[in-house]
Amino acid sequence: MIRSGFDVYLNGNTLAYVRETCARGDTEARFFLHLWPVDGDDLPGNRKRLGFDNLGFSFVWVGAVFDGRCMAKVTLPGYAIARIDTGQYVRAGGDFRRLWEGEIRLGQ
């Protein structure tokens, strides 16, 4: 589990992002979601040279706001994952600035 800008929970092959007190502005920045596989050969062809999969998303694609809370769910691919890096970022000039980030390391 990650406790940061959002709390992030891993349940089977699903990541759930939860923020108990949520305003519209909390969901506007894009989310990055980088998956580092146990076996790099499990990655899609275009991701193998980078060594990780990128499943970044916008909240509106996978999330909902209800009763002042925000929640988003992302289904993970079927391959074994060694590490998950996730958070939110914004563009800052010609670069990117992370608003929050966290990591989940899984047993290998």
mmCIF file with all atom_site columns, C-alpha atoms in Angstrom:
data_model
loop_
_atom_site.group_PDB
_atom_site.id
_atom_site.type_symbol
_atom_site.label_atom_id
_atom_site.label_alt_id
_atom_site.label_comp_id
_atom_site.label_asym_id
_atom_site.label_entity_id
_atom_site.label_seq_id
_atom_site.pdbx_PDB_ins_code
_atom_site.Cartn_x
_atom_site.Cartn_y
_atom_site.Cartn_z
_atom_site.occupancy
_atom_site.B_iso_or_equiv
_atom_site.pdbx_formal_charge
_atom_site.auth_seq_id
_atom_site.auth_comp_id
_atom_site.auth_asym_id
_atom_site.auth_atom_id
_atom_site.pdbx_PDB_model_num
ATOM 1   C CA . MET A 1 1   ? 0.000   0.000   0.000   1.00 0.00 ? 1   MET A CA 1
ATOM 2   C CA . ILE A 1 2   ? 1.039   3.574   -0.672  1.00 0.00 ? 2   ILE A CA 1
ATOM 3   C CA . ARG A 1 3   ? -0.031  6.516   1.488   1.00 0.00 ? 3   ARG A CA 1
ATOM 4   C CA . SER A 1 4   ? 0.519   9.787   -0.322  1.00 0.00 ? 4   SER A CA 1
ATOM 5   C CA . GLY A 1 5   ? -1.588  12.167  -2.427  1.00 0.00 ? 5   GLY A CA 1
ATOM 6   C CA . PHE A 1 6   ? -3.875  9.178   -2.899  1.00 0.00 ? 6   PHE A CA 1
ATOM 7   C CA . ASP A 1 7   ? -3.794  5.956   -0.929  1.00 0.00 ? 7   ASP A CA 1
ATOM 8   C CA . VAL A 1 8   ? -3.052  3.139   -3.366  1.00 0.00 ? 8   VAL A CA 1
ATOM 9   C CA . TYR A 1 9   ? -4.120  -0.420  -2.625  1.00 0.00 ? 9   TYR A CA 1
ATOM 10  C CA . LEU A 1 10  ? -3.125  -3.561  -4.525  1.00 0.00 ? 10  LEU A CA 1
ATOM 11  C CA . ASN A 1 11  ? -5.800  -6.256  -4.532  1.00 0.00 ? 11  ASN A CA 1
ATOM 12  C CA . GLY A 1 12  ? -5.028  -9.167  -6.861  1.00 0.00 ? 12  GLY A CA 1
ATOM 13  C CA . ASN A 1 13  ? -4.591  -7.676  -10.326 1.00 0.00 ? 13  ASN A CA 1
ATOM 14  C CA . THR A 1 14  ? -6.267  -4.350  -9.468  1.00 0.00 ? 14  THR A CA 1
ATOM 15  C CA . LEU A 1 15  ? -4.817  -1.100  -8.147  1.00 0.00 ? 15  LEU A CA 1
ATOM 16  C CA . ALA A 1 16  ? -7.300  1.130   -6.330  1.00 0.00 ? 16  ALA A CA 1
ATOM 17  C CA . TYR A 1 17  ? -6.524  4.823   -5.795  1.00 0.00 ? 17  TYR A CA 1
ATOM 18  C CA . VAL A 1 18  ? -8.520  6.391   -2.953  1.00 0.00 ? 18  VAL A CA 1
ATOM 19  C CA . ARG A 1 19  ? -8.611  9.904   -1.562  1.00 0.00 ? 19  ARG A CA 1
ATOM 20  C CA . GLU A 1 20  ? -10.984 10.379  1.372   1.00 0.00 ? 20  GLU A CA 1
ATOM 21  C CA . THR A 1 21  ? -11.313 14.167  1.096   1.00 0.00 ? 21  THR A CA 1
ATOM 22  C CA . CYS A 1 22  ? -11.308 15.090  -2.548  1.00 0.00 ? 22  CYS A CA 1
ATOM 23  C CA . ALA A 1 23  ? -11.844 18.226  -4.618  1.00 0.00 ? 23  ALA A CA 1
ATOM 24  C CA . ARG A 1 24  ? -12.008 18.448  -8.398  1.00 0.00 ? 24  ARG A CA 1
ATOM 25  C CA . GLY A 1 25  ? -8.461  19.831  -8.525  1.00 0.00 ? 25  GLY A CA 1
ATOM 26  C CA . ASP A 1 26  ? -7.119  16.660  -6.892  1.00 0.00 ? 26  ASP A CA 1
ATOM 27  C CA . THR A 1 27  ? -8.021  14.642  -9.972  1.00 0.00 ? 27  THR A CA 1
ATOM 28  C CA . GLU A 1 28  ? -6.886  16.982  -12.759 1.00 0.00 ? 28  GLU A CA 1
ATOM 29  C CA . ALA A 1 29  ? -3.194  16.036  -12.899 1.00 0.00 ? 29  ALA A CA 1
ATOM 30  C CA . ARG A 1 30  ? -2.335  12.891  -14.879 1.00 0.00 ? 30  ARG A CA 1
ATOM 31  C CA . PHE A 1 31  ? -1.323  9.732   -13.071 1.00 0.00 ? 31  PHE A CA 1
ATOM 32  C CA . PHE A 1 32  ? 1.814   7.828   -13.971 1.00 0.00 ? 32  PHE A CA 1
ATOM 33  C CA . LEU A 1 33  ? 1.837   4.075   -13.462 1.00 0.00 ? 33  LEU A CA 1
ATOM 34  C CA . HIS A 1 34  ? 5.066   2.232   -14.230 1.00 0.00 ? 34  HIS A CA 1
ATOM 35  C CA . LEU A 1 35  ? 5.206   -1.543  -13.909 1.00 0.00 ? 35  LEU A CA 1
ATOM 36  C CA . TRP A 1 36  ? 8.550   -3.320  -13.641 1.00 0.00 ? 36  TRP A CA 1
ATOM 37  C CA . PRO A 1 37  ? 8.089   -7.009  -14.521 1.00 0.00 ? 37  PRO A CA 1
ATOM 38  C CA . VAL A 1 38  ? 9.869   -9.939  -12.925 1.00 0.00 ? 38  VAL A CA 1
ATOM 39  C CA . ASP A 1 39  ? 10.775  -11.060 -16.473 1.00 0.00 ? 39  ASP A CA 1
ATOM 40  C CA . GLY A 1 40  ? 11.459  -8.284  -18.998 1.00 0.00 ? 40  GLY A CA 1
ATOM 41  C CA . ASP A 1 41  ? 10.422  -10.626 -21.822 1.00 0.00 ? 41  ASP A CA 1
ATOM 42  C CA . ASP A 1 42  ? 6.826   -10.315 -20.590 1.00 0.00 ? 42  ASP A CA 1
ATOM 43  C CA . LEU A 1 43  ? 6.686   -6.676  -21.688 1.00 0.00 ? 43  LEU A CA 1
ATOM 44  C CA . PRO A 1 44  ? 5.066   -5.617  -24.950 1.00 0.00 ? 44  PRO A CA 1
ATOM 45  C CA . GLY A 1 45  ? 7.643   -5.326  -27.747 1.00 0.00 ? 45  GLY A CA 1
ATOM 46  C CA . ASN A 1 46  ? 7.793   -1.530  -27.727 1.00 0.00 ? 46  ASN A CA 1
ATOM 47  C CA . ARG A 1 47  ? 8.448   -1.448  -23.949 1.00 0.00 ? 47  ARG A CA 1
ATOM 48  C CA . LYS A 1 48  ? 11.200  -4.077  -23.683 1.00 0.00 ? 48  LYS A CA 1
ATOM 49  C CA . ARG A 1 49  ? 14.077  -1.684  -24.348 1.00 0.00 ? 49  ARG A CA 1
ATOM 50  C CA . LEU A 1 50  ? 12.872  0.587   -21.512 1.00 0.00 ? 50  LEU A CA 1
ATOM 51  C CA . GLY A 1 51  ? 12.445  -2.273  -19.031 1.00 0.00 ? 51  GLY A CA 1
ATOM 52  C CA . PHE A 1 52  ? 9.024   -1.191  -17.717 1.00 0.00 ? 52  PHE A CA 1
ATOM 53  C CA . ASP A 1 53  ? 5.433   -0.842  -18.848 1.00 0.00 ? 53  ASP A CA 1
ATOM 54  C CA . ASN A 1 54  ? 3.682   2.538   -18.782 1.00 0.00 ? 54  ASN A CA 1
ATOM 55  C CA . LEU A 1 55  ? -0.027  2.436   -17.928 1.00 0.00 ? 55  LEU A CA 1
ATOM 56  C CA . GLY A 1 56  ? -0.405  6.147   -17.126 1.00 0.00 ? 56  GLY A CA 1
ATOM 57  C CA . PHE A 1 57  ? -3.964  7.477   -17.107 1.00 0.00 ? 57  PHE A CA 1
ATOM 58  C CA . SER A 1 58  ? -6.277  10.415  -16.583 1.00 0.00 ? 58  SER A CA 1
ATOM 59  C CA . PHE A 1 59  ? -8.675  10.147  -13.655 1.00 0.00 ? 59  PHE A CA 1
ATOM 60  C CA . VAL A 1 60  ? -11.735 10.728  -15.855 1.00 0.00 ? 60  VAL A CA 1
ATOM 61  C CA . TRP A 1 61  ? -10.999 7.456   -17.713 1.00 0.00 ? 61  TRP A CA 1
ATOM 62  C CA . VAL A 1 62  ? -11.072 5.167   -14.662 1.00 0.00 ? 62  VAL A CA 1
ATOM 63  C CA . GLY A 1 63  ? -12.287 7.168   -11.665 1.00 0.00 ? 63  GLY A CA 1
ATOM 64  C CA . ALA A 1 64  ? -15.304 8.567   -9.905  1.00 0.00 ? 64  ALA A CA 1
ATOM 65  C CA . VAL A 1 65  ? -16.026 11.207  -7.267  1.00 0.00 ? 65  VAL A CA 1
ATOM 66  C CA . PHE A 1 66  ? -18.739 10.438  -4.712  1.00 0.00 ? 66  PHE A CA 1
ATOM 67  C CA . ASP A 1 67  ? -19.599 11.701  -1.223  1.00 0.00 ? 67  ASP A CA 1
ATOM 68  C CA . GLY A 1 68  ? -16.514 13.951  -1.274  1.00 0.00 ? 68  GLY A CA 1
ATOM 69  C CA . ARG A 1 69  ? -14.204 10.975  -2.016  1.00 0.00 ? 69  ARG A CA 1
ATOM 70  C CA . CYS A 1 70  ? -12.262 10.063  -5.143  1.00 0.00 ? 70  CYS A CA 1
ATOM 71  C CA . MET A 1 71  ? -11.616 6.534   -6.295  1.00 0.00 ? 71  MET A CA 1
ATOM 72  C CA . ALA A 1 72  ? -10.005 5.092   -9.415  1.00 0.00 ? 72  ALA A CA 1
ATOM 73  C CA . LYS A 1 73  ? -9.332  1.479   -10.370 1.00 0.00 ? 73  LYS A CA 1
ATOM 74  C CA . VAL A 1 74  ? -6.797  0.120   -12.827 1.00 0.00 ? 74  VAL A CA 1
ATOM 75  C CA . THR A 1 75  ? -6.575  -3.509  -13.927 1.00 0.00 ? 75  THR A CA 1
ATOM 76  C CA . LEU A 1 76  ? -2.983  -4.717  -14.165 1.00 0.00 ? 76  LEU A CA 1
ATOM 77  C CA . PRO A 1 77  ? -1.660  -7.013  -16.891 1.00 0.00 ? 77  PRO A CA 1
ATOM 78  C CA . GLY A 1 78  ? -1.316  -10.749 -16.272 1.00 0.00 ? 78  GLY A CA 1
ATOM 79  C CA . TYR A 1 79  ? 2.469   -10.943 -16.052 1.00 0.00 ? 79  TYR A CA 1
ATOM 80  C CA . ALA A 1 80  ? 4.364   -11.137 -12.728 1.00 0.00 ? 80  ALA A CA 1
ATOM 81  C CA . ILE A 1 81  ? 5.259   -7.662  -11.438 1.00 0.00 ? 81  ILE A CA 1
ATOM 82  C CA . ALA A 1 82  ? 8.338   -6.941  -9.328  1.00 0.00 ? 82  ALA A CA 1
ATOM 83  C CA . ARG A 1 83  ? 7.706   -3.235  -8.658  1.00 0.00 ? 83  ARG A CA 1
ATOM 84  C CA . ILE A 1 84  ? 4.992   -0.624  -9.165  1.00 0.00 ? 84  ILE A CA 1
ATOM 85  C CA . ASP A 1 85  ? 5.825   3.097   -9.296  1.00 0.00 ? 85  ASP A CA 1
ATOM 86  C CA . THR A 1 86  ? 2.889   5.478   -9.373  1.00 0.00 ? 86  THR A CA 1
ATOM 87  C CA . GLY A 1 87  ? 1.833   9.036   -8.596  1.00 0.00 ? 87  GLY A CA 1
ATOM 88  C CA . GLN A 1 88  ? 0.638   12.237  -10.250 1.00 0.00 ? 88  GLN A CA 1
ATOM 89  C CA . TYR A 1 89  ? 2.515   14.767  -12.329 1.00 0.00 ? 89  TYR A CA 1
ATOM 90  C CA . VAL A 1 90  ? 2.083   18.059  -14.154 1.00 0.00 ? 90  VAL A CA 1
ATOM 91  C CA . ARG A 1 91  ? 3.985   19.704  -16.971 1.00 0.00 ? 91  ARG A CA 1
ATOM 92  C CA . ALA A 1 92  ? 6.264   22.454  -15.729 1.00 0.00 ? 92  ALA A CA 1
ATOM 93  C CA . GLY A 1 93  ? 7.732   24.340  -18.664 1.00 0.00 ? 93  GLY A CA 1
ATOM 94  C CA . GLY A 1 94  ? 9.348   21.745  -20.887 1.00 0.00 ? 94  GLY A CA 1
ATOM 95  C CA . ASP A 1 95  ? 9.669   19.230  -18.058 1.00 0.00 ? 95  ASP A CA 1
ATOM 96  C CA . PHE A 1 96  ? 7.466   17.221  -15.711 1.00 0.00 ? 96  PHE A CA 1
ATOM 97  C CA . ARG A 1 97  ? 7.028   17.736  -11.976 1.00 0.00 ? 97  ARG A CA 1
ATOM 98  C CA . ARG A 1 98  ? 5.742   14.970  -9.742  1.00 0.00 ? 98  ARG A CA 1
ATOM 99  C CA . LEU A 1 99  ? 3.098   16.063  -7.242  1.00 0.00 ? 99  LEU A CA 1
ATOM 100 C CA . TRP A 1 100 ? 3.339   12.831  -5.267  1.00 0.00 ? 100 TRP A CA 1
ATOM 101 C CA . GLU A 1 101 ? 4.741   9.376   -5.840  1.00 0.00 ? 101 GLU A CA 1
ATOM 102 C CA . GLY A 1 102 ? 5.025   5.992   -4.205  1.00 0.00 ? 102 GLY A CA 1
ATOM 103 C CA . GLU A 1 103 ? 6.319   2.505   -4.771  1.00 0.00 ? 103 GLU A CA 1
ATOM 104 C CA . ILE A 1 104 ? 5.080   -1.013  -4.114  1.00 0.00 ? 104 ILE A CA 1
ATOM 105 C CA . ARG A 1 105 ? 7.662   -3.808  -4.196  1.00 0.00 ? 105 ARG A CA 1
ATOM 106 C CA . LEU A 1 106 ? 6.317   -7.304  -4.684  1.00 0.00 ? 106 LEU A CA 1
ATOM 107 C CA . GLY A 1 107 ? 7.939   -10.587 -3.714  1.00 0.00 ? 107 GLY A CA 1
ATOM 108 C CA . GLN A 1 108 ? 9.878   -12.179 -6.518  1.00 0.00 ? 108 GLN A CA 1
#
